[in-house]
Tab-separated table of C-alpha atoms in Angstrom:
chain	number	residue	atom	x	y	z
A	209	MET	CA	-0.044	-0.064	0.062
A	210	ARG	CA	1.731	3.437	-1.316
A	211	LEU	CA	0.253	5.686	1.898
A	212	GLY	CA	0.937	2.730	4.570
A	213	PHE	CA	4.377	3.944	6.078
A	214	LEU	CA	2.700	7.433	5.920
A	215	PHE	CA	-0.646	6.600	7.663
A	216	GLY	CA	1.414	4.707	10.239
A	217	TYR	CA	3.500	7.818	10.671
A	218	ILE	CA	0.760	10.022	11.209
A	219	VAL	CA	-0.605	7.490	14.034
A	220	THR	CA	2.529	7.433	15.216
A	221	MET	CA	3.034	10.532	15.955
A	222	TRP	CA	-0.524	10.950	17.688
A	223	VAL	CA	0.412	8.219	19.997
A	224	LEU	CA	3.368	10.207	20.877
A	225	ILE	CA	1.059	13.060	21.560
A	226	ILE	CA	-0.866	11.508	23.778
A	227	ILE	CA	1.543	9.930	25.697
A	228	GLY	CA	3.567	13.225	25.834
A	229	SER	CA	0.319	15.037	27.370
A	230	PHE	CA	-0.142	12.040	29.862
A	231	ILE	CA	3.978	12.439	30.929
A	232	LEU	CA	3.762	16.260	31.317
A	233	ILE	CA	0.152	16.286	33.252
A	234	LYS	CA	0.166	13.498	34.881
A	235	ILE	CA	4.129	13.050	36.137
A	236	ILE	CA	6.017	16.272	35.288
A	237	ALA	CA	3.262	18.915	36.374
A	238	PRO	CA	2.825	17.427	40.040
A	239	ILE	CA	6.981	17.336	40.508
A	240	GLU	CA	7.110	19.801	43.725
A	241	LEU	CA	11.036	19.841	44.494
A	242	ASP	CA	12.152	21.751	47.872
A	243	ALA	CA	14.452	23.667	45.735
A	244	GLY	CA	12.475	26.665	45.138
A	245	VAL	CA	10.118	27.388	42.339
A	246	PHE	CA	12.876	28.489	40.023
A	247	VAL	CA	15.103	25.256	40.435
A	248	THR	CA	11.550	23.093	40.159
A	249	SER	CA	10.648	24.905	37.041
A	250	LEU	CA	13.552	24.330	35.656
A	251	PHE	CA	13.885	20.631	36.496
A	252	LYS	CA	10.600	20.418	34.827
A	253	ALA	CA	11.335	22.449	31.666
A	254	ILE	CA	14.674	19.934	31.351
A	255	ILE	CA	12.675	17.243	31.247
A	256	ALA	CA	10.041	18.375	29.271
A	257	LEU	CA	12.553	19.131	26.651
A	258	SER	CA	14.147	15.553	26.911
A	259	MET	CA	11.021	14.182	26.129
A	260	ILE	CA	10.520	15.814	23.050
A	261	VAL	CA	14.713	15.369	21.624
A	262	THR	CA	13.429	12.008	22.804
A	263	TRP	CA	10.229	11.687	20.553
A	264	LEU	CA	12.205	13.423	17.691
A	265	VAL	CA	15.037	10.842	18.008
A	266	ILE	CA	12.042	8.062	17.688
A	267	LEU	CA	10.895	10.111	14.520
A	268	VAL	CA	13.918	10.131	12.987
A	269	VAL	CA	15.403	6.872	13.191
A	270	ILE	CA	12.090	5.712	11.905
A	271	LYS	CA	12.162	7.843	9.001
A	272	ASN	CA	15.533	6.643	8.241
A	273	TYR	CA	14.922	2.939	8.509
A	274	TYR	CA	12.261	3.408	5.782
A	275	THR	CA	14.462	6.037	3.802
A	276	ARG	CA	17.304	3.425	3.407
A	277	ARG	CA	14.908	0.965	2.541
A	278	LYS	CA	12.801	2.389	0.147
A	279	LEU	CA	14.252	5.665	-1.173
A	280	VAL	CA	18.492	5.507	-1.447
A	281	THR	CA	20.581	3.148	-4.143
A	282	ARG	CA	23.545	5.001	-4.793
A	283	ASN	CA	25.481	7.983	-2.639
B	221	MET	CA	-27.927	35.337	14.766
B	222	ASN	CA	-25.001	33.426	14.398
B	223	PHE	CA	-26.327	31.358	11.680
B	224	VAL	CA	-26.648	35.034	9.964
B	225	PHE	CA	-23.488	35.796	10.434
B	226	ALA	CA	-21.899	32.528	8.960
B	227	VAL	CA	-24.046	32.827	5.750
B	228	ILE	CA	-23.157	36.587	5.363
B	229	VAL	CA	-19.249	35.762	5.840
B	230	SER	CA	-18.844	32.776	3.790
B	231	ALA	CA	-20.782	34.324	1.135
B	232	ILE	CA	-18.842	37.125	0.555
B	233	VAL	CA	-15.695	35.094	0.584
B	234	PHE	CA	-16.895	32.630	-2.136
B	235	ILE	CA	-18.296	35.469	-4.391
B	236	ILE	CA	-15.363	37.747	-4.270
B	237	THR	CA	-12.684	34.689	-4.885
B	238	TYR	CA	-14.943	33.140	-7.304
B	239	PHE	CA	-15.585	36.110	-9.499
B	240	LEU	CA	-12.524	38.489	-8.656
B	241	THR	CA	-9.785	35.636	-9.320
B	242	PRO	CA	-10.502	35.435	-12.776
B	243	PRO	CA	-10.356	39.001	-14.217
B	244	PHE	CA	-6.790	38.813	-11.505
B	245	ILE	CA	-5.428	35.844	-13.419
B	246	ARG	CA	-5.898	38.284	-16.339
B	247	TYR	CA	-4.740	41.065	-14.965
B	248	LEU	CA	-1.029	38.822	-13.480
B	249	GLN	CA	-0.782	37.867	-17.073
B	250	SER	CA	-1.083	41.056	-19.028
B	251	ASN	CA	1.577	42.708	-16.610
B	252	GLY	CA	3.823	39.522	-17.106
B	253	MET	CA	3.423	37.968	-13.643
B	254	THR	CA	3.832	34.814	-14.206
B	255	VAL	CA	6.249	31.709	-13.048
B	256	LYS	CA	7.223	28.353	-14.632
B	257	ASP	CA	5.164	25.131	-14.069
B	258	TYR	CA	7.844	22.737	-13.894
B	259	HIS	CA	5.584	19.824	-13.949
B	260	LYS	CA	4.064	20.972	-17.526
B	261	PRO	CA	5.218	20.449	-20.721
B	262	ASN	CA	5.436	23.603	-23.652
B	263	ASN	CA	7.339	25.645	-21.003
B	264	LYS	CA	4.002	26.442	-19.549
B	265	HIS	CA	3.431	29.599	-17.083
B	266	VAL	CA	1.086	30.141	-14.414
B	267	PRO	CA	0.023	33.780	-13.008
B	268	ARG	CA	1.545	34.474	-9.787
B	269	PRO	CA	0.906	35.607	-6.687
B	270	GLY	CA	-2.736	34.908	-6.019
B	271	GLY	CA	-2.086	36.209	-2.338
B	272	PRO	CA	-4.222	39.419	-2.780
B	273	ILE	CA	-7.534	38.236	-4.077
B	274	ILE	CA	-7.238	35.509	-1.063
B	275	MET	CA	-6.221	38.535	1.460
B	276	ILE	CA	-9.166	40.583	-0.063
B	277	SER	CA	-11.649	38.305	0.519
B	278	LEU	CA	-10.659	37.423	3.700
B	279	ALA	CA	-10.361	40.831	5.024
B	280	THR	CA	-13.495	41.744	3.752
B	281	ALA	CA	-15.412	39.046	5.520
B	282	GLU	CA	-13.052	39.102	8.654
B	283	VAL	CA	-13.839	43.268	8.585
B	284	ASN	CA	-18.020	42.542	8.233
B	285	LEU	CA	-17.879	39.712	11.128
B	286	PHE	CA	-16.249	42.127	13.705
B	287	LEU	CA	-18.458	45.067	13.077
B	288	LEU	CA	-21.178	42.627	13.498
B	289	THR	CA	-19.928	41.166	16.730
B	290	MET	CA	-17.017	43.642	17.984
B	291	ASN	CA	-15.233	40.190	19.182
B	292	ASN	CA	-11.305	41.215	19.682
B	293	GLY	CA	-10.604	37.332	18.725
B	294	VAL	CA	-11.851	38.392	15.171
B	295	LEU	CA	-10.023	41.478	15.092
B	296	THR	CA	-7.060	39.115	16.284
B	297	ILE	CA	-7.175	36.573	13.131
B	298	LEU	CA	-7.708	39.629	11.004
B	299	ILE	CA	-4.702	41.473	12.193
B	300	CYS	CA	-2.046	38.717	12.201
B	301	THR	CA	-3.582	37.206	8.575
B	302	LEU	CA	-2.491	40.543	6.995
B	303	ILE	CA	0.992	40.920	8.704
B	304	ALA	CA	1.292	37.662	7.502
B	305	PHE	CA	0.050	38.412	3.838
B	306	PHE	CA	2.724	41.256	3.616
B	307	ILE	CA	5.709	39.644	4.788
B	308	GLY	CA	4.737	36.756	1.766
B	309	TYR	CA	4.179	39.477	-0.688
B	310	ILE	CA	7.831	40.918	0.066
B	311	ASP	CA	8.742	37.145	-0.582
B	312	ASP	CA	6.738	37.057	-3.742
B	313	LYS	CA	8.073	40.318	-4.891
B	314	LYS	CA	11.740	39.567	-4.177
B	315	ILE	CA	14.027	36.938	-3.509
B	316	MET	CA	14.696	36.687	0.455
B	317	PRO	CA	16.977	34.850	2.492
B	318	GLY	CA	15.517	30.988	3.668
B	319	TYR	CA	15.259	32.745	7.383
B	320	PHE	CA	13.381	35.751	6.812
B	321	LYS	CA	9.459	34.356	6.509
B	322	PRO	CA	9.944	32.166	10.194
B	323	LEU	CA	11.689	35.638	11.537
B	324	ALA	CA	9.320	37.721	10.023
B	325	LEU	CA	6.214	36.034	11.252
B	326	VAL	CA	7.016	36.492	14.797
B	327	VAL	CA	5.472	40.214	14.152
B	328	ALA	CA	2.510	38.354	12.911
B	329	ALA	CA	2.192	36.585	16.441
B	330	ILE	CA	2.627	40.129	18.368
B	331	PRO	CA	-0.963	41.053	17.817
B	332	ILE	CA	-2.379	38.121	19.776
B	333	ILE	CA	0.010	39.190	22.735
B	334	LEU	CA	-1.170	42.491	22.667
B	335	LEU	CA	-4.902	42.213	22.296
B	336	GLY	CA	-4.701	39.374	24.945
B	337	THR	CA	-7.009	37.187	22.865
B	338	TYR	CA	-5.594	33.718	24.423
B	339	ASP	CA	-6.646	31.424	27.023
B	340	PHE	CA	-3.060	30.371	28.777
B	341	ASN	CA	-4.917	26.850	30.254
B	342	LEU	CA	-3.442	24.638	27.629
B	343	ASP	CA	-6.183	21.608	26.732
B	344	PHE	CA	-4.699	18.329	26.504
B	345	PRO	CA	-6.113	15.531	24.908
B	346	LEU	CA	-7.664	13.320	27.705
B	347	PHE	CA	-5.675	14.684	30.342
B	348	ASN	CA	-7.269	17.712	31.191
B	349	SER	CA	-5.533	21.299	31.220
B	350	ALA	CA	-2.497	22.854	32.249
B	351	ARG	CA	-1.821	26.627	32.805
B	352	ILE	CA	1.551	27.588	31.563
B	353	PRO	CA	0.818	31.858	31.492
B	354	LEU	CA	4.831	32.813	30.438
B	355	LEU	CA	5.497	29.621	28.375
B	356	TYR	CA	2.342	30.180	26.506
B	357	ILE	CA	3.249	33.495	25.852
B	358	GLY	CA	6.437	31.831	24.297
B	359	LEU	CA	4.218	29.485	22.164
B	360	ILE	CA	2.234	31.983	20.466
B	361	VAL	CA	5.719	33.338	19.342
B	362	LEU	CA	6.795	29.845	18.062
B	363	ILE	CA	3.475	28.797	16.743
B	364	ILE	CA	2.747	31.622	14.310
B	365	PRO	CA	5.883	31.274	12.436
B	366	VAL	CA	5.788	27.317	12.457
B	367	VAL	CA	2.635	27.232	11.411
B	368	GLY	CA	2.636	29.849	8.465
B	369	ASN	CA	6.082	28.079	7.312
B	370	THR	CA	4.686	24.644	7.371
B	371	ILE	CA	1.212	25.595	5.184
B	372	ASN	CA	4.366	27.539	2.825
B	373	SER	CA	6.305	24.477	2.187
B	374	ILE	CA	3.296	22.161	1.427
B	375	ASP	CA	2.614	24.422	-1.682
B	376	VAL	CA	4.157	21.872	-3.907
B	377	LEU	CA	2.074	20.835	-6.854
B	378	ASN	CA	-1.175	22.158	-8.357
B	379	GLY	CA	-4.053	22.683	-6.000
B	380	VAL	CA	-2.144	20.609	-2.559
B	381	VAL	CA	-2.078	23.759	-0.363
B	382	SER	CA	-5.512	25.193	-1.198
B	383	GLY	CA	-7.078	21.899	-0.827
B	384	PHE	CA	-5.021	20.986	1.977
B	385	ILE	CA	-6.414	23.827	4.057
B	386	ALA	CA	-10.092	23.691	3.099
B	387	ILE	CA	-9.460	19.607	4.163
B	388	ALA	CA	-7.391	20.774	7.436
B	389	SER	CA	-10.405	23.471	8.371
B	390	VAL	CA	-13.012	21.325	8.989
B	391	PRO	CA	-11.766	19.985	11.837
B	392	LEU	CA	-10.760	23.089	13.420
B	393	ILE	CA	-14.646	24.366	12.861
B	394	VAL	CA	-16.036	21.267	14.421
B	395	ALA	CA	-13.609	21.777	17.239
B	396	LEU	CA	-14.698	25.326	17.772
B	397	ILE	CA	-18.176	24.545	17.582
B	398	MET	CA	-18.031	21.717	20.549
B	399	ASN	CA	-16.169	24.568	22.410
B	400	ASN	CA	-19.007	26.929	22.084
B	401	LYS	CA	-16.642	28.950	20.903
B	402	PHE	CA	-19.414	30.078	17.810
B	403	GLU	CA	-18.030	33.503	16.849
B	404	ILE	CA	-14.290	32.622	16.121
B	405	ALA	CA	-16.157	29.392	14.424
B	406	ILE	CA	-17.578	32.097	12.087
B	407	ALA	CA	-14.426	33.505	11.838
B	408	ALA	CA	-13.082	30.227	10.480
B	409	LEU	CA	-15.294	29.678	8.245
B	410	PRO	CA	-13.575	32.510	5.648
B	411	LEU	CA	-10.672	30.251	5.668
B	412	PHE	CA	-12.398	26.914	4.498
B	413	PHE	CA	-14.360	28.680	1.495
B	414	SER	CA	-11.343	30.905	0.625
B	415	ALA	CA	-9.280	27.803	0.410
B	416	ILE	CA	-11.909	25.331	-1.286
B	417	THR	CA	-13.361	28.643	-3.799
B	418	PHE	CA	-9.111	29.125	-4.736
B	419	TYR	CA	-9.041	25.331	-5.384
B	420	LYS	CA	-11.266	25.707	-8.433
B	421	TYR	CA	-8.875	28.034	-9.773
B	422	HIS	CA	-5.468	26.142	-8.229
B	423	ARG	CA	-6.459	22.525	-8.918
B	424	TYR	CA	-4.777	20.683	-11.574
B	425	PRO	CA	-3.478	22.088	-14.047
B	426	SER	CA	-3.324	25.278	-12.324
B	427	ARG	CA	-4.466	28.757	-13.645
B	428	ILE	CA	-3.112	30.609	-10.733
B	429	PHE	CA	-0.466	30.272	-7.752
B	430	PRO	CA	-1.536	31.467	-4.557
B	431	GLY	CA	2.356	32.690	-3.820
B	432	ASP	CA	3.532	32.968	-0.472
B	433	SER	CA	1.320	36.094	0.255
B	434	GLY	CA	-1.062	33.659	-0.037
B	435	THR	CA	0.027	30.543	1.526
B	436	LEU	CA	1.705	32.732	4.590
B	437	ALA	CA	-1.878	34.303	4.630
B	438	TRP	CA	-3.964	31.331	4.958
B	439	GLY	CA	-1.317	29.408	7.502
B	440	ALA	CA	-1.208	32.462	9.764
B	441	MET	CA	-5.066	32.609	10.230
B	442	TYR	CA	-4.929	29.028	10.539
B	443	ALA	CA	-2.643	29.185	13.471
B	444	ALA	CA	-4.613	32.500	14.834
B	445	ILE	CA	-7.639	30.995	14.876
B	446	ALA	CA	-5.940	27.316	16.563
B	447	ILE	CA	-4.893	30.293	19.495
B	448	VAL	CA	-7.437	32.412	20.049
B	449	GLY	CA	-10.247	29.571	19.674
B	450	GLY	CA	-8.337	27.345	22.399
B	451	VAL	CA	-7.985	24.306	19.626
B	452	GLU	CA	-4.060	24.103	19.528
B	453	PHE	CA	-4.049	20.178	19.741
B	454	VAL	CA	-6.924	19.882	17.299
B	455	ALA	CA	-5.111	22.092	14.795
B	456	ILE	CA	-1.887	20.278	15.380
B	457	VAL	CA	-2.717	16.744	14.315
B	458	ALA	CA	-5.011	18.216	11.557
B	459	LEU	CA	-1.510	19.707	10.070
B	460	LEU	CA	0.527	16.274	10.593
B	461	PRO	CA	1.050	16.009	6.922
B	462	ALA	CA	2.245	19.088	6.446
B	463	ILE	CA	4.085	18.935	9.546
B	464	ILE	CA	5.843	15.664	8.801
B	465	ASN	CA	6.672	17.370	5.230
B	466	SER	CA	8.728	20.347	7.023
B	467	PHE	CA	10.087	17.327	9.670
B	468	LEU	CA	11.241	15.436	6.851
B	469	PHE	CA	13.131	18.505	4.822
B	470	LEU	CA	14.605	19.842	8.226
B	471	ALA	CA	15.702	16.377	9.131
B	472	SER	CA	17.164	15.733	5.981
B	473	VAL	CA	18.792	19.353	5.054
B	474	LYS	CA	19.686	20.079	8.394
B	475	ARG	CA	19.422	23.737	8.135
B	476	ILE	CA	16.318	26.358	7.007
B	477	ALA	CA	16.472	26.698	3.173
B	478	GLU	CA	14.228	27.533	0.918
B	479	HIS	CA	13.544	24.454	-1.243
B	480	ARG	CA	14.888	26.661	-4.976
B	481	THR	CA	18.094	26.683	-3.306
B	482	ILE	CA	18.362	22.818	-2.778
B	483	GLN	CA	20.850	21.561	-5.110
B	484	VAL	CA	19.749	17.866	-5.628
B	485	ARG	CA	15.940	17.174	-6.177
B	486	PRO	CA	13.788	15.183	-4.118
B	487	VAL	CA	11.919	14.351	-7.448
B	488	ILE	CA	12.948	13.780	-10.695
B	489	LEU	CA	10.420	14.599	-13.793
B	490	LEU	CA	10.185	12.114	-16.092
B	491	ASP	CA	9.779	11.797	-19.997
B	492	ASP	CA	6.075	11.123	-19.715
B	493	TYR	CA	5.812	14.364	-17.015
B	494	LYS	CA	4.924	11.621	-14.188
B	495	LEU	CA	7.219	12.124	-11.296
B	496	MET	CA	9.423	9.689	-9.731
B	497	ALA	CA	11.319	9.600	-6.287
B	498	SER	CA	14.978	10.449	-6.467
B	499	MET	CA	17.537	7.975	-5.589
B	500	GLU	CA	20.368	9.679	-4.621
B	501	LYS	CA	20.945	10.053	-1.130
B	502	ALA	CA	21.868	13.362	-0.986
B	503	ALA	CA	18.476	14.663	-2.056
B	504	PRO	CA	16.387	15.795	0.612
B	505	ILE	CA	13.261	13.500	2.043
B	506	THR	CA	9.888	15.114	1.116
B	507	LEU	CA	6.619	14.193	1.834
B	508	VAL	CA	6.022	13.676	-2.146
B	509	ARG	CA	9.408	11.589	-2.314
B	510	MET	CA	7.855	9.385	0.172
B	511	ILE	CA	4.510	9.174	-1.700
B	512	LEU	CA	6.721	8.522	-4.860
B	513	ALA	CA	8.730	5.772	-2.710
B	514	ALA	CA	6.273	3.318	-4.352
B	515	GLY	CA	6.684	4.325	-8.134
B	516	PRO	CA	6.201	6.742	-10.491
B	517	LEU	CA	2.816	8.885	-10.179
B	518	HIS	CA	0.950	11.561	-12.515
B	519	GLU	CA	1.109	14.988	-10.460
B	520	ASN	CA	-2.650	15.184	-9.828
B	521	GLU	CA	-2.343	11.212	-8.739
B	522	VAL	CA	0.260	12.666	-6.229
B	523	THR	CA	-1.888	15.411	-4.675
B	524	ARG	CA	-4.816	13.248	-4.172
B	525	ASN	CA	-2.306	10.778	-2.220
B	526	ILE	CA	-1.714	14.158	-0.131
B	527	PHE	CA	-5.491	14.695	-0.134
B	528	LYS	CA	-6.074	11.072	1.572
B	529	LEU	CA	-3.529	11.749	4.139
B	530	ALA	CA	-4.953	15.070	5.275
B	531	ALA	CA	-8.652	13.697	5.452
B	532	PHE	CA	-6.897	10.908	7.236
B	533	SER	CA	-5.513	13.489	9.933
B	534	ALA	CA	-8.597	15.530	9.883
B	535	GLY	CA	-10.692	12.300	11.145
B	536	MET	CA	-8.078	12.216	14.072
B	537	ALA	CA	-8.411	15.687	14.746
B	538	ILE	CA	-11.759	15.223	15.298
B	539	LEU	CA	-11.384	12.019	17.784
B	540	THR	CA	-8.529	14.396	19.171
B	541	ALA	CA	-11.136	17.158	19.712
B	542	PHE	CA	-13.768	14.248	21.068
B	543	LEU	CA	-10.794	13.150	23.714
B	544	ILE	CA	-9.886	16.427	24.758
B	545	ARG	CA	-13.390	16.583	26.725
B	546	VAL	CA	-12.732	13.297	28.015
B	547	VAL	CA	-10.590	13.452	31.093
B	548	ILE	CA	-9.516	10.098	32.714
């Protein structure tokens, strides 16, 4: 199926959005450290950014796997 | 009363776009304002930009809606769209560097912040909302340029961007109605009618191209509606095919670059005017190249495949709009 990979890619992105929402709202947002508001916010921001980077890496890895199989035949 | 307003703004956009585009095409042709359509035989040239007609129709509808409702959200959407249109028009008239549009579009985000027509409670699907007052202002500054350029970058083949916007605006309108944001939903109707009416002239084989002025106006308007109406997640999901296109391009090129500056083309034009995916490792990955990975297709067949992806994403966006109302 010509669009199979792209439909799968859209669903993967959507699932990552839902999982990301869960992590942000249910895990990261309630975190409270005894180090003050600024440090707590900084800590939450770093975890959130790390999650976004991880999601991007997952999407790039999937993209690279597919393009190596289907699109690149010579250098 | 809302129904009457909806009919008025929709009719304004439809009538202006439908009846003024043909004379505008003749005006552009007579003034030599045409560009080569690279996927057509006989060195075919197509009038560009159609942005001014798109903007006139959108502005007339939104000004009338603002006068009828005095809703600041409508005014914000109008100003944001106008600024993006002028940025695009500069790019239509003069070749600007790749960073120009993303940077300049930050200006289009300012009216939203100044008029305060946003809600910093971000509604997530399934897991309630989060209050992010400072971070949300940063997101506004980011969302307008990103969405504007994302829509701009999907303008790859005849009829794609107008058809895509028409499809992607449906879940936006549905989500706004579900959230009882009726006036913003009515403000979104001109976007749908502008895109679908312009599609009549933009579809394969194109009689006019929207240009950067048209695509940036549509993109910024889409983003402004999503922010003012508080349906950001629905908008993101509806735009996923365009986001994938930009993401694939950036991930392969690894810099912000205009498509015209790329040395190795992602798609090759065959002798029978079918499109074939490039097999060069150095060629950027794009949505069209991915679609063509399974074999060559005619231009309008690629367009139909992009519309299938857009319709699939629009369905998922409507599902997301329902999930935002469900809290587990």
